[in-house]
């Protein structure tokens, strides 16, 4: 998440840095977004 969103690196570069596939990076980013959304929703009491 940090490499992609904060450091603004393309997914291809993130995949190379993490030594994984672009599909794996996409999956990890999606799960991270879902986790963040869930935590924020829980903390807001919704």
Short mmCIF file of N, CA and C in Angstrom, two decimals:
data_model
loop_
_atom_site.label_atom_id
_atom_site.label_comp_id
_atom_site.label_asym_id
_atom_site.label_seq_id
_atom_site.Cartn_x
_atom_site.Cartn_y
_atom_site.Cartn_z
N UNK A 1 0.84 -1.18 0.00
CA UNK A 1 0.00 0.00 0.00
C UNK A 1 0.88 1.24 0.00
N UNK A 2 1.92 1.25 0.80
CA UNK A 2 2.80 2.42 0.89
C UNK A 2 3.51 2.66 -0.43
N UNK A 3 4.06 1.62 -1.01
CA UNK A 3 4.78 1.78 -2.28
C UNK A 3 3.84 2.30 -3.37
N UNK A 4 2.64 1.79 -3.40
CA UNK A 4 1.71 2.14 -4.47
C UNK A 4 1.06 3.50 -4.25
N UNK A 5 0.53 3.74 -3.09
CA UNK A 5 -0.27 4.94 -2.87
C UNK A 5 0.53 6.12 -2.32
N UNK A 6 1.42 5.89 -1.39
CA UNK A 6 2.17 6.99 -0.79
C UNK A 6 3.37 7.36 -1.64
N UNK A 7 4.11 6.35 -2.08
CA UNK A 7 5.29 6.62 -2.92
C UNK A 7 4.93 6.74 -4.40
N UNK A 8 3.66 6.50 -4.73
CA UNK A 8 3.13 6.67 -6.08
C UNK A 8 3.90 5.87 -7.13
N UNK A 9 4.23 4.65 -6.80
CA UNK A 9 4.95 3.78 -7.74
C UNK A 9 3.94 2.96 -8.53
N UNK A 10 4.22 2.72 -9.80
CA UNK A 10 3.32 1.87 -10.60
C UNK A 10 3.31 0.43 -10.09
N UNK A 11 2.22 -0.26 -10.33
CA UNK A 11 2.09 -1.63 -9.84
C UNK A 11 3.19 -2.54 -10.36
N UNK A 12 3.63 -2.32 -11.58
CA UNK A 12 4.72 -3.14 -12.14
C UNK A 12 5.98 -2.99 -11.29
N UNK A 13 6.29 -1.77 -10.90
CA UNK A 13 7.49 -1.52 -10.08
C UNK A 13 7.32 -2.13 -8.68
N UNK A 14 6.13 -1.99 -8.12
CA UNK A 14 5.85 -2.58 -6.81
C UNK A 14 6.05 -4.09 -6.87
N UNK A 15 5.55 -4.70 -7.94
CA UNK A 15 5.70 -6.15 -8.11
C UNK A 15 7.17 -6.54 -8.18
N UNK A 16 7.96 -5.76 -8.89
CA UNK A 16 9.40 -6.06 -8.99
C UNK A 16 10.08 -5.92 -7.64
N UNK A 17 9.77 -4.87 -6.91
CA UNK A 17 10.37 -4.65 -5.59
C UNK A 17 10.01 -5.79 -4.63
N UNK A 18 8.74 -6.22 -4.69
CA UNK A 18 8.26 -7.27 -3.79
C UNK A 18 8.55 -8.67 -4.32
N UNK A 19 9.12 -8.75 -5.50
CA UNK A 19 9.43 -10.03 -6.15
C UNK A 19 8.18 -10.91 -6.24
N UNK A 20 7.13 -10.31 -6.82
CA UNK A 20 5.87 -11.02 -6.99
C UNK A 20 5.22 -10.57 -8.30
N UNK A 21 4.07 -11.10 -8.60
CA UNK A 21 3.39 -10.75 -9.85
C UNK A 21 2.53 -9.49 -9.68
N UNK A 22 2.18 -8.90 -10.80
CA UNK A 22 1.31 -7.72 -10.77
C UNK A 22 -0.06 -8.12 -10.22
N UNK A 23 -0.54 -9.30 -10.60
CA UNK A 23 -1.83 -9.79 -10.08
C UNK A 23 -1.80 -9.91 -8.56
N UNK A 24 -0.69 -10.37 -8.01
CA UNK A 24 -0.56 -10.48 -6.55
C UNK A 24 -0.60 -9.10 -5.91
N UNK A 25 0.06 -8.13 -6.53
CA UNK A 25 0.04 -6.76 -6.02
C UNK A 25 -1.39 -6.21 -6.05
N UNK A 26 -2.10 -6.44 -7.14
CA UNK A 26 -3.48 -5.98 -7.24
C UNK A 26 -4.33 -6.59 -6.14
N UNK A 27 -4.15 -7.87 -5.89
CA UNK A 27 -4.90 -8.56 -4.85
C UNK A 27 -4.56 -8.01 -3.46
N UNK A 28 -3.28 -7.81 -3.21
CA UNK A 28 -2.86 -7.26 -1.91
C UNK A 28 -3.41 -5.86 -1.68
N UNK A 29 -3.40 -5.03 -2.73
CA UNK A 29 -3.94 -3.68 -2.61
C UNK A 29 -5.44 -3.71 -2.34
N UNK A 30 -6.15 -4.59 -3.02
CA UNK A 30 -7.59 -4.70 -2.81
C UNK A 30 -7.90 -5.14 -1.38
N UNK A 31 -7.16 -6.12 -0.90
CA UNK A 31 -7.38 -6.58 0.48
C UNK A 31 -7.04 -5.49 1.49
N UNK A 32 -5.98 -4.74 1.23
CA UNK A 32 -5.61 -3.65 2.13
C UNK A 32 -6.70 -2.59 2.17
N UNK A 33 -7.25 -2.24 1.02
CA UNK A 33 -8.34 -1.25 0.96
C UNK A 33 -9.55 -1.75 1.74
N UNK A 34 -9.90 -3.02 1.56
CA UNK A 34 -11.04 -3.59 2.28
C UNK A 34 -10.81 -3.58 3.78
N UNK A 35 -9.61 -3.92 4.20
CA UNK A 35 -9.28 -3.94 5.63
C UNK A 35 -9.37 -2.54 6.22
N UNK A 36 -8.82 -1.56 5.52
CA UNK A 36 -8.87 -0.18 5.99
C UNK A 36 -10.31 0.30 6.08
N UNK A 37 -11.10 0.02 5.05
CA UNK A 37 -12.51 0.42 5.04
C UNK A 37 -13.26 -0.22 6.21
N UNK A 38 -13.02 -1.50 6.45
CA UNK A 38 -13.69 -2.20 7.55
C UNK A 38 -13.31 -1.59 8.90
N UNK A 39 -12.02 -1.33 9.09
CA UNK A 39 -11.56 -0.76 10.37
C UNK A 39 -12.15 0.63 10.59
N UNK A 40 -12.20 1.44 9.53
CA UNK A 40 -12.78 2.78 9.66
C UNK A 40 -14.27 2.70 9.96
N UNK A 41 -14.96 1.79 9.31
CA UNK A 41 -16.39 1.63 9.55
C UNK A 41 -16.65 1.17 10.98
N UNK A 42 -15.86 0.22 11.46
CA UNK A 42 -16.01 -0.26 12.83
C UNK A 42 -15.74 0.84 13.85
N UNK A 43 -14.75 1.66 13.60
CA UNK A 43 -14.40 2.72 14.55
C UNK A 43 -15.43 3.84 14.56
N UNK A 44 -16.20 3.96 13.48
CA UNK A 44 -17.25 4.98 13.42
C UNK A 44 -18.57 4.46 13.96
N UNK A 45 -18.63 3.19 14.28
CA UNK A 45 -19.82 2.60 14.86
C UNK A 45 -20.93 2.29 13.88
N UNK A 46 -20.61 2.12 12.63
CA UNK A 46 -21.63 1.81 11.61
C UNK A 46 -21.78 0.34 11.46
#
